[in-house]
Coordinates of C-alpha atoms in Angstrom, one line a residue:
X24 CA 61.1 62.0 78.2
X25 CA 64.5 64.7 78.0
X26 CA 68.0 63.3 79.8
X27 CA 67.7 66.7 82.9
X28 CA 69.2 64.7 85.3
X29 CA 73.1 66.4 83.7
X30 CA 71.9 69.8 83.3
X31 CA 74.8 71.8 86.2
X32 CA 74.4 75.1 86.7
X33 CA 78.1 77.4 88.1
X34 CA 77.7 80.8 88.4
X35 CA 80.7 80.7 90.9
X36 CA 83.6 81.9 89.4
X37 CA 83.0 81.3 85.5
X38 CA 80.0 80.7 84.1
X39 CA 79.3 77.6 82.6
X40 CA 76.0 75.9 82.1
X41 CA 77.6 71.6 81.9
X42 CA 75.3 68.5 80.8
X43 CA 76.9 65.1 80.5
X44 CA 80.2 66.6 81.6
X45 CA 80.5 69.3 78.6
X46 CA 80.0 73.0 79.1
X47 CA 76.7 73.5 76.6
X48 CA 78.1 78.0 76.7
X49 CA 81.4 78.6 73.3
X50 CA 84.3 80.1 74.9
X51 CA 83.9 83.3 72.8
X52 CA 80.6 84.0 74.7
X53 CA 81.8 85.7 77.7
X54 CA 80.5 89.6 77.8
X55 CA 77.5 89.5 75.8
X56 CA 74.3 89.8 75.3
X57 CA 72.7 86.6 75.6
X58 CA 74.6 85.3 78.1
X59 CA 73.4 88.3 80.1
X60 CA 69.5 87.9 79.5
X61 CA 70.8 83.8 80.6
X62 CA 72.3 84.2 83.5
X63 CA 68.9 86.5 85.4
X64 CA 66.6 83.9 84.0
X65 CA 67.9 81.3 85.7
X66 CA 68.7 83.4 89.6
X67 CA 65.1 84.2 89.8
X68 CA 64.3 80.7 88.3
X69 CA 61.4 80.2 90.2
X70 CA 59.3 83.2 89.3
X71 CA 58.3 84.2 85.5
X72 CA 60.3 87.6 84.8
X73 CA 58.1 90.3 83.1
X74 CA 60.1 91.7 80.1
X75 CA 59.5 95.3 80.5
X76 CA 61.6 93.5 84.0
X77 CA 65.0 92.0 81.7
X78 CA 64.3 94.8 79.4
X79 CA 65.2 97.9 82.1
X80 CA 68.3 95.3 82.9
X81 CA 69.5 93.7 79.8
X82 CA 69.4 96.9 77.7
X83 CA 68.8 99.2 79.3
X84 CA 72.4 101.2 78.2
X85 CA 71.4 100.0 74.4
X86 CA 70.4 102.3 71.9
X87 CA 66.7 100.2 70.7
X88 CA 64.3 100.8 69.0
X89 CA 62.7 98.0 69.4
X90 CA 63.5 95.7 72.3
X91 CA 61.1 93.9 72.8
X92 CA 61.7 92.2 69.5
X93 CA 65.2 92.6 70.5
X94 CA 64.6 90.5 73.8
X95 CA 62.8 87.7 71.4
X96 CA 66.2 87.3 69.7
X97 CA 67.3 86.9 72.7
X98 CA 66.1 84.3 73.3
X99 CA 65.6 82.9 70.6
X100 CA 69.2 82.8 70.7
X101 CA 70.1 81.7 74.1
X102 CA 67.7 78.7 73.2
X103 CA 69.9 77.3 70.6
X104 CA 72.8 77.0 73.4
X105 CA 71.1 74.7 74.1
X106 CA 70.0 72.8 71.2
X107 CA 73.1 72.3 69.9
X108 CA 73.7 70.2 72.8
X109 CA 71.1 68.2 71.9
X110 CA 68.2 69.1 75.1
X111 CA 64.8 70.0 74.5
X112 CA 65.9 73.8 74.1
X113 CA 61.8 75.8 74.9
X114 CA 62.0 73.0 78.3
X115 CA 64.8 75.0 79.1
X116 CA 63.9 78.8 77.9
X117 CA 59.9 79.8 77.5
X118 CA 57.7 82.5 77.9
X119 CA 54.7 82.3 78.3
X120 CA 51.9 86.0 78.0
X121 CA 54.3 88.6 78.0
X122 CA 56.9 87.3 81.0
X123 CA 60.4 85.0 80.3
X124 CA 61.9 82.4 83.1
X125 CA 64.2 79.0 83.2
X126 CA 63.2 75.7 83.4
X127 CA 62.5 74.8 87.6
X128 CA 62.6 71.8 87.5
X129 CA 64.8 70.1 90.4
X130 CA 67.1 67.6 88.7
X131 CA 68.8 70.5 87.0
X132 CA 70.7 72.1 89.4
X133 CA 72.4 75.6 90.4
X134 CA 74.9 76.0 92.1
X135 CA 73.5 79.5 94.2
X136 CA 71.0 77.5 95.1
X137 CA 73.0 74.2 97.0
X138 CA 75.6 77.1 98.1
X139 CA 72.0 79.5 99.9
X140 CA 70.5 75.3 101.3
X141 CA 74.3 75.6 103.4
X142 CA 74.7 78.9 105.1
X143 CA 70.6 78.5 106.1
X144 CA 71.9 75.3 107.6
X145 CA 74.5 77.4 109.2
X146 CA 72.4 80.1 110.1
X147 CA 69.5 78.0 111.8
X148 CA 70.8 74.7 112.7
X149 CA 72.1 73.9 116.9
X150 CA 73.7 70.7 115.8
X151 CA 77.6 71.8 114.9
X152 CA 77.7 68.2 113.4
X153 CA 75.2 69.8 110.5
X154 CA 76.6 72.4 110.9
X155 CA 80.5 72.0 109.9
X156 CA 78.9 70.1 107.6
X157 CA 76.9 72.6 105.4
X158 CA 80.2 75.4 105.6
X159 CA 82.7 72.6 104.4
X160 CA 79.9 72.4 101.7
X161 CA 79.2 76.2 100.8
X162 CA 83.3 76.6 100.9
X163 CA 83.8 74.1 98.4
X164 CA 80.3 75.5 96.4
X165 CA 81.9 78.7 96.3
X166 CA 85.0 78.5 93.4
X167 CA 84.4 82.8 93.1
X168 CA 82.5 85.7 92.4
X169 CA 79.8 85.6 91.7
X170 CA 78.9 86.1 87.8
X171 CA 82.3 87.5 88.3
X172 CA 82.7 88.5 83.7
X173 CA 79.6 90.0 83.8
X174 CA 79.7 92.5 86.3
X175 CA 79.0 95.1 84.5
X176 CA 75.1 94.2 84.9
X177 CA 74.2 96.8 87.4
X178 CA 73.0 93.9 89.8
X179 CA 75.0 91.2 89.6
X180 CA 77.4 93.5 92.0
X181 CA 74.9 93.8 95.4
X182 CA 75.2 89.6 94.3
X183 CA 78.4 89.3 94.8
X184 CA 78.8 90.6 97.7
X185 CA 76.2 88.8 99.3
X186 CA 77.5 85.9 98.2
X187 CA 81.5 86.6 99.2
X188 CA 80.4 88.3 102.8
X189 CA 77.9 84.1 103.0
X190 CA 81.8 82.1 101.7
X191 CA 84.0 84.7 104.5
X192 CA 81.5 83.7 107.2
X193 CA 81.3 79.9 106.1
X194 CA 84.9 80.0 106.6
X195 CA 85.0 81.7 109.9
X196 CA 82.2 79.1 111.3
X197 CA 84.2 75.8 109.7
X198 CA 87.8 76.7 111.6
X199 CA 86.4 76.8 114.9
X200 CA 84.2 74.0 114.7
X201 CA 87.7 72.6 113.2
X202 CA 89.9 74.1 115.6
X203 CA 88.0 72.8 118.2
X204 CA 87.6 69.3 117.4
X205 CA 91.7 70.1 117.0
X206 CA 91.7 69.6 113.0
X207 CA 94.3 72.1 112.7
X208 CA 95.9 70.8 109.0
X209 CA 91.9 70.7 106.9
X210 CA 91.8 74.9 108.6
X211 CA 94.8 75.5 106.3
X212 CA 93.3 73.4 103.6
X213 CA 90.6 75.8 103.8
X214 CA 92.0 79.3 104.2
X215 CA 94.4 77.6 101.5
X216 CA 91.1 78.0 99.1
X217 CA 90.0 81.4 100.6
X218 CA 93.6 82.5 100.4
X219 CA 93.6 81.9 96.1
X220 CA 90.9 83.6 95.7
X221 CA 91.1 87.0 98.4
X222 CA 95.1 87.8 99.2
X223 CA 94.3 90.2 101.2
X224 CA 91.7 88.7 103.0
X225 CA 92.9 89.5 106.5
X226 CA 91.2 87.1 108.2
X227 CA 92.0 83.8 106.7
X228 CA 95.9 84.7 107.2
X229 CA 94.7 85.4 111.0
X230 CA 93.2 81.7 111.4
X231 CA 95.8 80.5 109.0
X232 CA 98.2 81.8 112.1
X233 CA 95.9 80.5 114.6
X234 CA 95.7 76.9 113.5
X235 CA 99.9 76.6 112.8
X236 CA 100.9 78.7 116.5
X237 CA 97.9 76.0 117.8
X238 CA 99.9 72.8 115.9
X239 CA 103.2 74.4 117.6
X240 CA 104.4 75.6 114.1
X241 CA 105.4 80.0 115.5
X242 CA 107.1 79.8 113.2
X243 CA 105.5 79.1 110.0
X244 CA 103.5 81.1 111.9
X245 CA 105.2 84.0 111.9
X246 CA 106.4 83.6 107.7
X247 CA 102.4 84.0 108.0
X248 CA 102.1 87.4 109.4
X249 CA 104.9 88.6 107.3
X250 CA 103.3 87.4 104.2
X251 CA 99.9 89.5 104.7
X252 CA 101.3 92.1 106.4
X253 CA 104.5 93.2 102.8
X254 CA 101.6 92.2 101.0
X255 CA 99.0 94.7 103.1
X256 CA 101.3 97.4 102.7
X257 CA 103.5 96.7 98.7
X258 CA 100.2 96.8 97.3
X259 CA 97.6 98.7 99.3
X260 CA 100.0 100.5 101.0
X261 CA 98.0 100.0 105.0
X262 CA 99.7 97.8 107.7
X263 CA 98.5 95.2 109.4
X264 CA 95.2 95.5 111.1
X265 CA 95.6 95.1 115.0
X266 CA 93.8 91.5 115.4
X267 CA 96.6 90.1 112.9
X268 CA 99.1 92.2 114.7
X269 CA 97.9 90.0 118.2
X270 CA 97.8 87.1 117.1
X271 CA 101.8 87.5 115.9
X272 CA 103.0 89.2 118.7
X273 CA 101.2 85.9 121.2
X274 CA 103.9 84.1 117.7
X275 CA 106.4 85.7 118.9
X276 CA 106.3 85.6 122.3
X277 CA 106.5 81.6 122.7
X278 CA 109.8 81.9 120.8
X279 CA 111.3 82.5 123.8
X280 CA 110.9 79.1 124.3
X281 CA 112.2 77.7 121.8
X282 CA 116.0 76.4 121.9
X283 CA 118.1 76.4 118.5
X284 CA 121.7 75.1 117.7
X285 CA 124.0 77.8 116.3
X286 CA 123.5 74.9 113.1
X287 CA 118.4 75.7 113.5
X288 CA 120.5 79.5 113.6
X289 CA 122.3 80.2 110.9
X290 CA 119.9 78.0 108.5
X291 CA 117.0 80.2 109.5
X292 CA 119.4 82.9 108.9
X293 CA 120.7 82.6 105.5
X294 CA 120.4 82.5 102.5
X295 CA 120.6 79.4 100.2
X296 CA 120.9 80.2 98.4
X297 CA 122.9 83.9 97.5
X298 CA 120.4 86.2 94.8
X299 CA 122.1 88.7 92.3
X300 CA 120.6 91.4 93.4
X301 CA 120.2 94.2 96.1
X302 CA 118.3 93.2 99.1
X303 CA 114.6 93.9 99.9
X304 CA 113.8 94.5 103.2
X305 CA 110.2 95.4 105.1
X306 CA 110.8 98.7 106.3
X307 CA 111.0 98.1 110.2
X308 CA 113.7 95.9 108.9
X309 CA 115.9 98.7 107.0
X310 CA 114.7 100.6 109.6
X311 CA 116.1 98.7 112.4
X312 CA 119.3 98.0 109.9
X313 CA 120.3 101.8 109.5
X314 CA 120.2 102.3 113.1
X315 CA 122.5 99.6 113.2
X316 CA 125.1 100.5 110.7
X317 CA 124.5 103.7 111.6
X318 CA 126.8 102.8 115.4
X319 CA 128.6 100.6 113.2
X320 CA 129.6 103.9 110.9
X321 CA 130.9 105.9 114.1
X322 CA 133.4 102.9 115.4
X323 CA 134.8 102.5 111.7
X324 CA 134.3 105.7 110.2
X325 CA 132.7 104.6 106.6
X326 CA 130.2 106.0 104.7
X327 CA 126.5 105.6 103.1
X328 CA 124.0 107.4 101.6
X329 CA 120.2 106.8 101.9
X330 CA 118.7 107.5 98.7
X331 CA 114.9 108.4 98.9
X332 CA 112.7 107.5 95.3
X333 CA 110.1 108.5 93.9
X334 CA 107.9 107.7 91.1
X335 CA 105.5 111.0 90.0
X336 CA 104.4 112.3 87.0
X337 CA 106.7 114.7 85.0
X338 CA 103.5 117.2 86.0
X339 CA 104.2 116.3 89.7
X340 CA 100.0 114.1 89.8
X341 CA 100.1 111.5 91.9
X342 CA 100.4 107.5 90.0
X343 CA 96.6 106.2 90.4
X344 CA 96.5 102.8 92.2
X345 CA 96.8 100.5 88.7
X346 CA 99.7 102.2 88.1
X347 CA 101.7 102.4 91.2
X348 CA 101.3 98.8 91.2
X349 CA 102.3 98.0 87.8
X350 CA 104.9 100.2 87.9
X351 CA 106.3 99.4 91.7
X352 CA 106.9 96.4 90.1
X353 CA 109.6 97.3 87.7
X354 CA 110.6 98.8 90.0
X355 CA 111.5 96.3 92.1
X356 CA 113.1 94.2 89.0
X357 CA 115.3 97.6 87.5
X358 CA 116.8 98.5 91.2
X359 CA 117.8 94.4 92.1
X360 CA 119.3 94.5 88.5
X361 CA 120.8 97.7 88.8
X362 CA 122.5 97.5 92.1
X363 CA 124.4 95.3 94.0
X364 CA 124.5 92.4 96.6
X365 CA 125.8 94.8 99.2
X366 CA 122.8 97.6 98.6
X367 CA 119.6 97.1 100.6
X368 CA 116.2 98.8 100.0
X369 CA 112.6 98.9 100.8
X370 CA 109.0 100.4 99.4
X371 CA 108.1 103.0 102.8
X372 CA 104.8 104.7 101.0
X373 CA 103.2 103.3 97.8
X374 CA 105.3 105.5 95.3
X375 CA 108.6 106.0 97.4
X376 CA 111.6 103.3 98.8
X377 CA 114.5 104.3 100.1
X378 CA 117.8 102.9 99.3
X379 CA 120.9 102.2 101.5
X380 CA 124.2 102.4 99.2
X381 CA 127.6 101.4 102.0
X382 CA 130.7 102.0 101.2
X383 CA 129.9 105.0 99.1
X384 CA 130.1 109.1 98.1
X385 CA 128.3 111.2 96.2
X386 CA 129.4 110.5 93.1
X387 CA 128.9 107.5 93.5
X388 CA 125.6 106.8 95.1
X389 CA 123.9 109.7 91.7
X390 CA 126.4 107.1 89.3
X391 CA 124.1 104.4 90.9
X392 CA 121.0 106.2 90.4
X393 CA 121.2 106.8 87.4
X394 CA 121.3 103.2 86.3
X395 CA 118.3 102.1 88.4
X396 CA 116.6 105.4 86.2
X397 CA 117.7 103.6 83.0
X398 CA 117.1 100.3 84.1
X399 CA 113.1 101.9 84.4
X400 CA 113.0 103.8 81.4
X401 CA 114.2 100.4 79.5
X402 CA 111.0 98.1 81.2
X403 CA 108.4 100.1 81.4
X404 CA 108.9 102.2 78.5
X405 CA 106.2 104.8 79.3
X406 CA 108.0 108.6 79.5
X407 CA 105.3 110.3 81.5
X408 CA 106.7 108.3 85.1
X409 CA 109.2 109.3 86.1
X410 CA 111.8 108.9 89.1
X411 CA 112.8 111.2 91.6
X412 CA 115.6 110.9 94.1
X413 CA 117.1 113.1 97.2
X414 CA 120.6 112.1 98.9
X415 CA 121.0 112.8 102.2
X416 CA 124.7 111.3 103.5
X417 CA 125.7 111.0 107.1
X418 CA 128.0 113.7 108.8
X419 CA 129.8 114.2 112.3
X420 CA 127.9 112.0 114.0
X421 CA 129.0 114.6 117.3
X422 CA 125.8 116.1 115.8
X423 CA 123.8 112.8 116.6
X424 CA 120.2 112.8 118.8
X425 CA 119.1 110.7 121.2
X426 CA 115.6 111.0 119.6
X427 CA 117.1 110.8 115.9
X428 CA 119.4 107.1 115.7
X429 CA 120.7 108.5 112.2
X430 CA 122.0 111.6 111.1
X431 CA 121.6 112.7 107.5
X432 CA 122.3 115.9 105.9
X433 CA 120.6 116.5 102.6
X434 CA 122.0 116.7 99.7
X435 CA 119.4 117.3 96.4

């Protein structure tokens, strides 16, 4: 009798078949037809899959003169994984009357099956204790997108979306019930897992902010908002959603009840230690800084230059999302190293940055941007992507407009 009680199949995240604590699938086997064949019959293991269905699914994009024999070869090679592990391979991958299948023995566990059982309890039970246990179990099982190395298989993507939605539902359900029990620490623990997999999912940050707010950790809640808002804008060029802004406003409003000492205030606002390079801040902070400095300059007769930096192709075509992400990171490094600690910059659009140079004239501003341009070229080494600059100097304040806090004169 074969020992099957140690077979555990994982499809969330990396695909693996664990026997006696070891993965019987070699690391070099990612993205091949043998694995695609094996994954499909495992996902459909409670039925026999007709060979024509497998040909249409697994071999759809292949120019194959003999698909039936190719399928037989895939089945043979998939059995070798089990044979090499000392298991009776034909018990696991079988062929009956022209159809293929995977063992249905319940001593062989598959994570998607266990996951769906817990989701069914969430959807159908009226017992909150059982629902919470099921939700936490589902969250524990889910370790990433379904078969993420097999996305080129068209059948994988719809299932990946389906399971991701189920995971988010489990997360929402668990957080709601944990909130009722005032178990805020557990909410932070499970949402940390969610954010590690889906860092752009605002809902996880909302759950964290609500938990932190309920714990009285208002500053931490505001910090979560600043993290996700910067991430969304820097990576996707979008602003936080209304629900996220609502919990942020609730958190900031409650700050009025907090009493600080001067030491507390300094600890909060000062950098420790002082960082090298120019100062990066959010767009709103940059705008407020410019408004303040306009008043300061008007009073003291100082000078400043505002520069708009745009990343573009040589032929003026816009950058793709991938190019914007890659090159914005390069720009961050370039500008931080090329400018002074007293200079300030922000990202104002997916492919654009604003720089504020204090106490600078036009000649020095252009010299500073030449340093930035040189640092950028040296780092990204792609002559098709260039930086362009537009300059604006602070001028006669007698033309100051009440509707526009800063009065600048453009210089190309």
